[in-house]
Amino acid sequence: MRFGHFDDERREYVIDRPDTPLPWINYLGTESYFGIISNTAGGYSFYRDARLRRLTRYRYNNAPFDFGGRYLYLRDAGSGEYWSPTWQPTQTELDEYECRHGLSYTQIASGYKGIKAKVSYFVPLGETLEVWRLQLTNERESAAELSVFSSVEFALWDAQDDATNYQRNFNTGQVEVEDGVIYHKTEYRERRDHFAYFACSEPLAGFDTQREAFLGPYRAWDRPIAVERGTSSDSVAHGWQPHGSHHVRITLEPGESREIGFVLGYWENPKDAKFDPPGSQTINKQTVRPVIERWLQQETVDAGFAALRANWDRLLGTLQVHTPDGDTNRMVNIWNAYQNMVTFNMSRSTSGFETGIGRGMGFRDSNQDLLGFVHMIPERARERILDIAATQLSTGGAYHQYQPLTKRGNNDIGSGFNDDPLWLILGVAAYLKESGDLSILDAPVPYDNEAGSEQPLYDHLQRSLQYTLDRLGPHGLPLIGRADWNDCLNLNCFSDTPGEPFQTTENATGGVAESVFIAGQFVLAAKELAGIAQCVGKPHQEYLDAAEKMAGTIAEHGWDGAWFRRAYDFYGNVIGSASNDEGQIFVEPQGMCIMGGVGVEDGLAVKALASVRERLATPHGVVLQQPAYSSYRLELGEISSYPPGYKENAGIFCHTNPWIMIAEAIVGNGDAAFDYYRRILPSAREAISEVHRCEPYVYAQMIAGKDAPTHGEAKNSWLTGTAAYNFTAISQWILGIRPELTGLRVDPVIPSDWPGFTAVRQFRGATYRISVTRGAVRALSVDGQDFDPAGVLPLAPEGSVVEVNLTVS
Ligand code: BGC
Ligand code: NOJ
């Protein structure tokens, strides 16, 4: 069952009923001012940090699930009836409804008793504000006297404090209303640097800034007293709950349309702002007023919207493909790339499943996210790499997370996830391959942000690799530390005294549990570093030797007979082996070892992939492990805390699936690679939206596995490494358009029933027009000249167009 459809031409997903299984959200903002918005206008806004600079309030885990938003109410003076043109909060049964989620904008259109309304929301480039444009049309035979009420609930900036510290916060709220603009000034006394504003393009019939005055006592958002009555009370909030509501009265003749603009924004006083008298609490309205005026003009809004679209044309223009599969085309060309950019901006902070309060930027996550956006904005990838590397510890280890505002490592969570440092090598390799910017390797980067500790980035990469070598366990495999990629496999939970409670992982970094996954990742990273070293004329053989040695250790202690083992626990017991009762085979080491090239020559890879197919594949994707843990096992940690089929306990953890697609491509099996690709491809799952339940235009982190009663149901959509890795799997391995250090490689491993495909790829300043067709033998021509079919395409001059024709058998 579908709840909408794709409009590929306009690059939109069109939702045609408001009651989607879950709120289906979109993101506003691309630079510093951001928000999430659902298909019924739920969501919230913030400046840079969703916790510390939260503009509007949201109620998590509420019923209805999605509450708090950018709401409007319309009231018909003739009948006294009122409704919300975005369905929420009144939930009036609308005659027509349509939500179009586009790239960084959302438009919700509806019709009720002859009044059509369309609300468009977006954040203009270069601004710290959002525009709401309301277009109203009277399709009745008679004039309509209408009232429009806007409504936002201001959060008192720190979203965590806002939700908990009422003894203080009910006393701090301050607003000011001047010339129809509502200024939200809470916190201004303390900091004197920022405030929010909410403005309307029309003369006001009234306003409210105190929530209770707007709603009325004991009333909720579906029947605010101000709307029911048709008049605001011009309330000015002193403490309690500052709120922003404008009231506009208009008369629309039959057939007449009108536009009303609203601007909600964030403003910081200029650093050198002078106050008169000094120290006074006057907000700096002089500097923001012209900005507000500008964005209340329709022409500015039109131009701003066009600029936003043009920016997306440019970003998505980096790779456009045309394959025989429509779902693949729309995901690669539009939605997967878009999700990658969103993930770049949000990391794991703000979605329908992440509150914006909890998590910082993950060291591991951010390096992987980079794989998905580096081709669109390499300069931002460079910045990101330098930020991440500056949080690395001098041991080569890494803080697991860092704070986006301070860019400092997070001490609460600390370090000890032993896969983390290796991701830096993989992230940097991806950046170098895309950009060719070898200069980044010489960039001085501190350790743990300590002034004076700067070393070239290359030194950080060496220490990353050395970190693993310095921490090998009893089998010569890397120590797992607190966990590896699988945050929930906490094998160093241990008890010194049998029968005593197990200690937490924080105390357990000294444990001897080992990870085959990290071993595979080490092989991959060591080879990448060797390639980089060779490219800049540094010694590289030692890295290749280390990779080979580790591959040997995997073959000796990490191979179980038909698949790669997962780990050894604190006591030296094997995990992910046929000898275990549960958790016999895990997907992660199969993907990672093969990506590192382990077992590719000697046939182990093919065997492991056959085991994956036999034991882990389901129609909804590949589950993380089998058999699921049926009870809690102290010695394995969080993994077994999940009921069977969910999350790391045998859920379809979508992030791992592209590793298997890549592995299948590496062994030359295009049918299997593409088959796995389609199983979790959101667009290909659109028709089963009642099962999948999350948005059909973006990946979710997890789909319930075969042991779960809700098999096939997705959760945790949007912010997941799944986005970047699936993009890598389809674009670089299945379609085979793969940046390398020396140039672009085209090496597709496509399904056998495809006649071919075409693609346009911008790469290092040149445009590669690629056409892949079938033929008797493999042949490659570049600009009409025969070329080594196994070779890397030569770099082309800036601005040039390179015609690439590849025939595959
Ligand atoms: C989840 C993991 C996640 C981790 C982050 C766990 O509860 O299962 O998927 O990475 O929390 O701390
Ligand atoms: C989600 C985390 O963001 C990611 O870093 C981790 O690898 C997976 N969960 C698996 O546990």
PDB file of C-alpha atoms in Angstrom, residues 148-298:
ATOM      1  CA  VAL A 148      -5.330  33.485   9.602  1.00  0.00           C
ATOM      2  CA  PHE A 149      -3.566  32.619  12.863  1.00  0.00           C
ATOM      3  CA  SER A 150       0.044  31.523  12.936  1.00  0.00           C
ATOM      4  CA  SER A 151       1.466  29.534  15.828  1.00  0.00           C
ATOM      5  CA  VAL A 152       4.925  28.567  17.040  1.00  0.00           C
ATOM      6  CA  GLU A 153       5.910  27.611  20.527  1.00  0.00           C
ATOM      7  CA  PHE A 154       9.281  29.062  21.462  1.00  0.00           C
ATOM      8  CA  ALA A 155      11.685  26.685  23.183  1.00  0.00           C
ATOM      9  CA  LEU A 156      13.822  28.337  25.827  1.00  0.00           C
ATOM     10  CA  TRP A 157      16.963  27.644  23.790  1.00  0.00           C
ATOM     11  CA  ASP A 158      18.558  24.689  25.608  1.00  0.00           C
ATOM     12  CA  ALA A 159      16.113  21.991  24.567  1.00  0.00           C
ATOM     13  CA  GLN A 160      17.064  19.715  27.428  1.00  0.00           C
ATOM     14  CA  ASP A 161      16.687  22.394  30.064  1.00  0.00           C
ATOM     15  CA  ASP A 162      13.529  23.578  28.354  1.00  0.00           C
ATOM     16  CA  ALA A 163      11.947  20.182  28.881  1.00  0.00           C
ATOM     17  CA  THR A 164      12.968  19.734  32.488  1.00  0.00           C
ATOM     18  CA  ASN A 165      13.762  22.874  34.474  1.00  0.00           C
ATOM     19  CA  TYR A 166      10.384  24.487  35.024  1.00  0.00           C
ATOM     20  CA  GLN A 167      11.096  26.025  38.428  1.00  0.00           C
ATOM     21  CA  ARG A 168      13.447  28.336  36.586  1.00  0.00           C
ATOM     22  CA  ASN A 169      12.092  28.503  33.095  1.00  0.00           C
ATOM     23  CA  PHE A 170       8.569  29.581  33.947  1.00  0.00           C
ATOM     24  CA  ASN A 171      10.194  32.779  35.220  1.00  0.00           C
ATOM     25  CA  THR A 172      12.624  33.598  32.431  1.00  0.00           C
ATOM     26  CA  GLY A 173      10.447  33.980  29.318  1.00  0.00           C
ATOM     27  CA  GLN A 174      10.608  37.418  27.694  1.00  0.00           C
ATOM     28  CA  VAL A 175       9.196  38.750  24.464  1.00  0.00           C
ATOM     29  CA  GLU A 176       8.816  42.080  22.786  1.00  0.00           C
ATOM     30  CA  VAL A 177       6.421  43.015  19.999  1.00  0.00           C
ATOM     31  CA  GLU A 178       7.225  45.936  17.770  1.00  0.00           C
ATOM     32  CA  ASP A 179       5.719  46.863  14.401  1.00  0.00           C
ATOM     33  CA  GLY A 180       4.031  43.486  14.212  1.00  0.00           C
ATOM     34  CA  VAL A 181       7.268  41.530  14.758  1.00  0.00           C
ATOM     35  CA  ILE A 182       7.391  39.170  17.739  1.00  0.00           C
ATOM     36  CA  TYR A 183      10.858  39.029  19.281  1.00  0.00           C
ATOM     37  CA  HIS A 184      11.628  36.130  21.585  1.00  0.00           C
ATOM     38  CA  LYS A 185      14.293  37.339  24.015  1.00  0.00           C
ATOM     39  CA  THR A 186      14.521  34.666  26.717  1.00  0.00           C
ATOM     40  CA  GLU A 187      18.172  34.112  27.693  1.00  0.00           C
ATOM     41  CA  TYR A 188      19.028  37.486  26.283  1.00  0.00           C
ATOM     42  CA  ARG A 189      19.688  38.924  29.749  1.00  0.00           C
ATOM     43  CA  GLU A 190      22.449  36.407  30.333  1.00  0.00           C
ATOM     44  CA  ARG A 191      24.130  36.334  26.974  1.00  0.00           C
ATOM     45  CA  ARG A 192      23.063  39.463  25.134  1.00  0.00           C
ATOM     46  CA  ASP A 193      23.896  37.813  21.897  1.00  0.00           C
ATOM     47  CA  HIS A 194      20.947  36.014  20.356  1.00  0.00           C
ATOM     48  CA  PHE A 195      17.203  36.188  19.974  1.00  0.00           C
ATOM     49  CA  ALA A 196      14.489  34.833  17.682  1.00  0.00           C
ATOM     50  CA  TYR A 197      11.885  36.739  15.731  1.00  0.00           C
ATOM     51  CA  PHE A 198       8.650  35.884  14.010  1.00  0.00           C
ATOM     52  CA  ALA A 199       7.210  38.307  11.474  1.00  0.00           C
ATOM     53  CA  CYS A 200       4.271  38.524   9.117  1.00  0.00           C
ATOM     54  CA  SER A 201       3.893  40.382   5.835  1.00  0.00           C
ATOM     55  CA  GLU A 202       0.411  41.731   6.607  1.00  0.00           C
ATOM     56  CA  PRO A 203      -0.938  44.307   9.013  1.00  0.00           C
ATOM     57  CA  LEU A 204      -2.013  42.483  12.143  1.00  0.00           C
ATOM     58  CA  ALA A 205      -5.478  42.346  13.612  1.00  0.00           C
ATOM     59  CA  GLY A 206      -3.795  41.115  16.766  1.00  0.00           C
ATOM     60  CA  PHE A 207      -1.183  38.801  18.211  1.00  0.00           C
ATOM     61  CA  ASP A 208      -0.473  36.508  21.132  1.00  0.00           C
ATOM     62  CA  THR A 209       2.819  35.689  22.747  1.00  0.00           C
ATOM     63  CA  GLN A 210       1.631  33.952  25.906  1.00  0.00           C
ATOM     64  CA  ARG A 211       0.667  30.380  25.217  1.00  0.00           C
ATOM     65  CA  GLU A 212      -2.161  30.216  27.680  1.00  0.00           C
ATOM     66  CA  ALA A 213      -3.732  33.390  26.334  1.00  0.00           C
ATOM     67  CA  PHE A 214      -3.723  31.831  22.868  1.00  0.00           C
ATOM     68  CA  LEU A 215      -4.999  28.409  23.904  1.00  0.00           C
ATOM     69  CA  GLY A 216      -7.201  29.306  26.844  1.00  0.00           C
ATOM     70  CA  PRO A 217      -7.126  27.385  30.105  1.00  0.00           C
ATOM     71  CA  TYR A 218      -7.543  23.627  29.809  1.00  0.00           C
ATOM     72  CA  ARG A 219      -7.563  23.775  26.029  1.00  0.00           C
ATOM     73  CA  ALA A 220      -5.215  22.057  23.636  1.00  0.00           C
ATOM     74  CA  TRP A 221      -3.920  22.894  20.196  1.00  0.00           C
ATOM     75  CA  ASP A 222      -6.937  21.597  18.330  1.00  0.00           C
ATOM     76  CA  ARG A 223      -9.174  24.392  19.687  1.00  0.00           C
ATOM     77  CA  PRO A 224      -7.280  27.475  20.769  1.00  0.00           C
ATOM     78  CA  ILE A 225      -9.569  30.051  22.305  1.00  0.00           C
ATOM     79  CA  ALA A 226      -8.112  32.849  20.165  1.00  0.00           C
ATOM     80  CA  VAL A 227      -8.971  30.953  16.985  1.00  0.00           C
ATOM     81  CA  GLU A 228     -12.382  29.841  18.176  1.00  0.00           C
ATOM     82  CA  ARG A 229     -13.254  33.401  19.170  1.00  0.00           C
ATOM     83  CA  GLY A 230     -11.685  34.942  16.093  1.00  0.00           C
ATOM     84  CA  THR A 231      -9.629  37.464  18.050  1.00  0.00           C
ATOM     85  CA  SER A 232      -6.201  37.420  19.644  1.00  0.00           C
ATOM     86  CA  SER A 233      -5.678  39.060  22.979  1.00  0.00           C
ATOM     87  CA  ASP A 234      -2.401  40.904  22.272  1.00  0.00           C
ATOM     88  CA  SER A 235      -0.816  39.056  25.170  1.00  0.00           C
ATOM     89  CA  VAL A 236       2.789  39.789  26.078  1.00  0.00           C
ATOM     90  CA  ALA A 237       4.524  36.866  27.788  1.00  0.00           C
ATOM     91  CA  HIS A 238       6.191  37.439  31.143  1.00  0.00           C
ATOM     92  CA  GLY A 239       7.578  34.074  32.097  1.00  0.00           C
ATOM     93  CA  TRP A 240       5.551  30.913  31.488  1.00  0.00           C
ATOM     94  CA  GLN A 241       5.494  29.788  27.871  1.00  0.00           C
ATOM     95  CA  PRO A 242       6.435  32.353  25.246  1.00  0.00           C
ATOM     96  CA  HIS A 243       4.557  31.711  22.054  1.00  0.00           C
ATOM     97  CA  GLY A 244       4.301  33.409  18.673  1.00  0.00           C
ATOM     98  CA  SER A 245       0.985  33.952  16.980  1.00  0.00           C
ATOM     99  CA  HIS A 246      -0.075  36.558  14.436  1.00  0.00           C
ATOM    100  CA  HIS A 247      -3.676  37.214  13.552  1.00  0.00           C
ATOM    101  CA  VAL A 248      -4.484  38.515  10.077  1.00  0.00           C
ATOM    102  CA  ARG A 249      -7.960  39.252   8.710  1.00  0.00           C
ATOM    103  CA  ILE A 250      -8.586  39.146   4.972  1.00  0.00           C
ATOM    104  CA  THR A 251     -11.499  39.185   2.614  1.00  0.00           C
ATOM    105  CA  LEU A 252     -11.178  37.131  -0.543  1.00  0.00           C
ATOM    106  CA  GLU A 253     -13.565  37.770  -3.417  1.00  0.00           C
ATOM    107  CA  PRO A 254     -14.695  34.729  -5.457  1.00  0.00           C
ATOM    108  CA  GLY A 255     -11.694  33.459  -7.422  1.00  0.00           C
ATOM    109  CA  GLU A 256      -9.306  35.781  -5.613  1.00  0.00           C
ATOM    110  CA  SER A 257      -5.885  34.604  -4.381  1.00  0.00           C
ATOM    111  CA  ARG A 258      -3.638  36.184  -1.790  1.00  0.00           C
ATOM    112  CA  GLU A 259      -0.205  35.453  -0.424  1.00  0.00           C
ATOM    113  CA  ILE A 260       0.831  35.982   3.152  1.00  0.00           C
ATOM    114  CA  GLY A 261       4.439  35.610   4.205  1.00  0.00           C
ATOM    115  CA  PHE A 262       5.839  34.673   7.597  1.00  0.00           C
ATOM    116  CA  VAL A 263       9.479  34.744   8.598  1.00  0.00           C
ATOM    117  CA  LEU A 264      10.825  32.932  11.631  1.00  0.00           C
ATOM    118  CA  GLY A 265      14.482  33.567  12.282  1.00  0.00           C
ATOM    119  CA  TYR A 266      17.492  33.603  14.533  1.00  0.00           C
ATOM    120  CA  TRP A 267      19.658  36.631  15.049  1.00  0.00           C
ATOM    121  CA  GLU A 268      22.915  37.325  16.787  1.00  0.00           C
ATOM    122  CA  ASN A 269      24.028  40.791  17.682  1.00  0.00           C
ATOM    123  CA  PRO A 270      27.129  41.856  15.851  1.00  0.00           C
ATOM    124  CA  LYS A 271      30.127  41.105  18.085  1.00  0.00           C
ATOM    125  CA  ASP A 272      30.892  44.816  18.436  1.00  0.00           C
ATOM    126  CA  ALA A 273      27.277  45.860  19.085  1.00  0.00           C
ATOM    127  CA  LYS A 274      27.048  49.020  21.191  1.00  0.00           C
ATOM    128  CA  PHE A 275      24.241  49.300  23.694  1.00  0.00           C
ATOM    129  CA  ASP A 276      22.666  52.463  24.905  1.00  0.00           C
ATOM    130  CA  PRO A 277      22.788  52.624  27.845  1.00  0.00           C
ATOM    131  CA  PRO A 278      25.778  50.232  27.994  1.00  0.00           C
ATOM    132  CA  GLY A 279      24.774  46.845  29.374  1.00  0.00           C
ATOM    133  CA  SER A 280      21.111  47.435  28.597  1.00  0.00           C
ATOM    134  CA  GLN A 281      18.981  44.625  27.339  1.00  0.00           C
ATOM    135  CA  THR A 282      18.001  46.211  24.078  1.00  0.00           C
ATOM    136  CA  ILE A 283      18.004  43.626  21.341  1.00  0.00           C
ATOM    137  CA  ASN A 284      19.605  44.724  18.171  1.00  0.00           C
ATOM    138  CA  LYS A 285      16.546  45.290  16.031  1.00  0.00           C
ATOM    139  CA  GLN A 286      18.256  47.760  13.733  1.00  0.00           C
ATOM    140  CA  THR A 287      20.431  45.098  12.117  1.00  0.00           C
ATOM    141  CA  VAL A 288      17.739  42.452  11.723  1.00  0.00           C
ATOM    142  CA  ARG A 289      14.872  44.653  10.597  1.00  0.00           C
ATOM    143  CA  PRO A 290      16.087  45.040   6.968  1.00  0.00           C
ATOM    144  CA  VAL A 291      16.546  41.272   6.745  1.00  0.00           C
ATOM    145  CA  ILE A 292      12.978  40.727   7.908  1.00  0.00           C
ATOM    146  CA  GLU A 293      11.637  43.332   5.473  1.00  0.00           C
ATOM    147  CA  ARG A 294      13.475  41.695   2.599  1.00  0.00           C
ATOM    148  CA  TRP A 295      12.169  38.203   3.273  1.00  0.00           C
ATOM    149  CA  LEU A 296       8.612  39.415   3.642  1.00  0.00           C
ATOM    150  CA  GLN A 297       8.731  40.510  -0.020  1.00  0.00           C
ATOM    151  CA  GLN A 298       7.388  37.974  -2.483  1.00  0.00           C
TER     152      GLN A 298
END
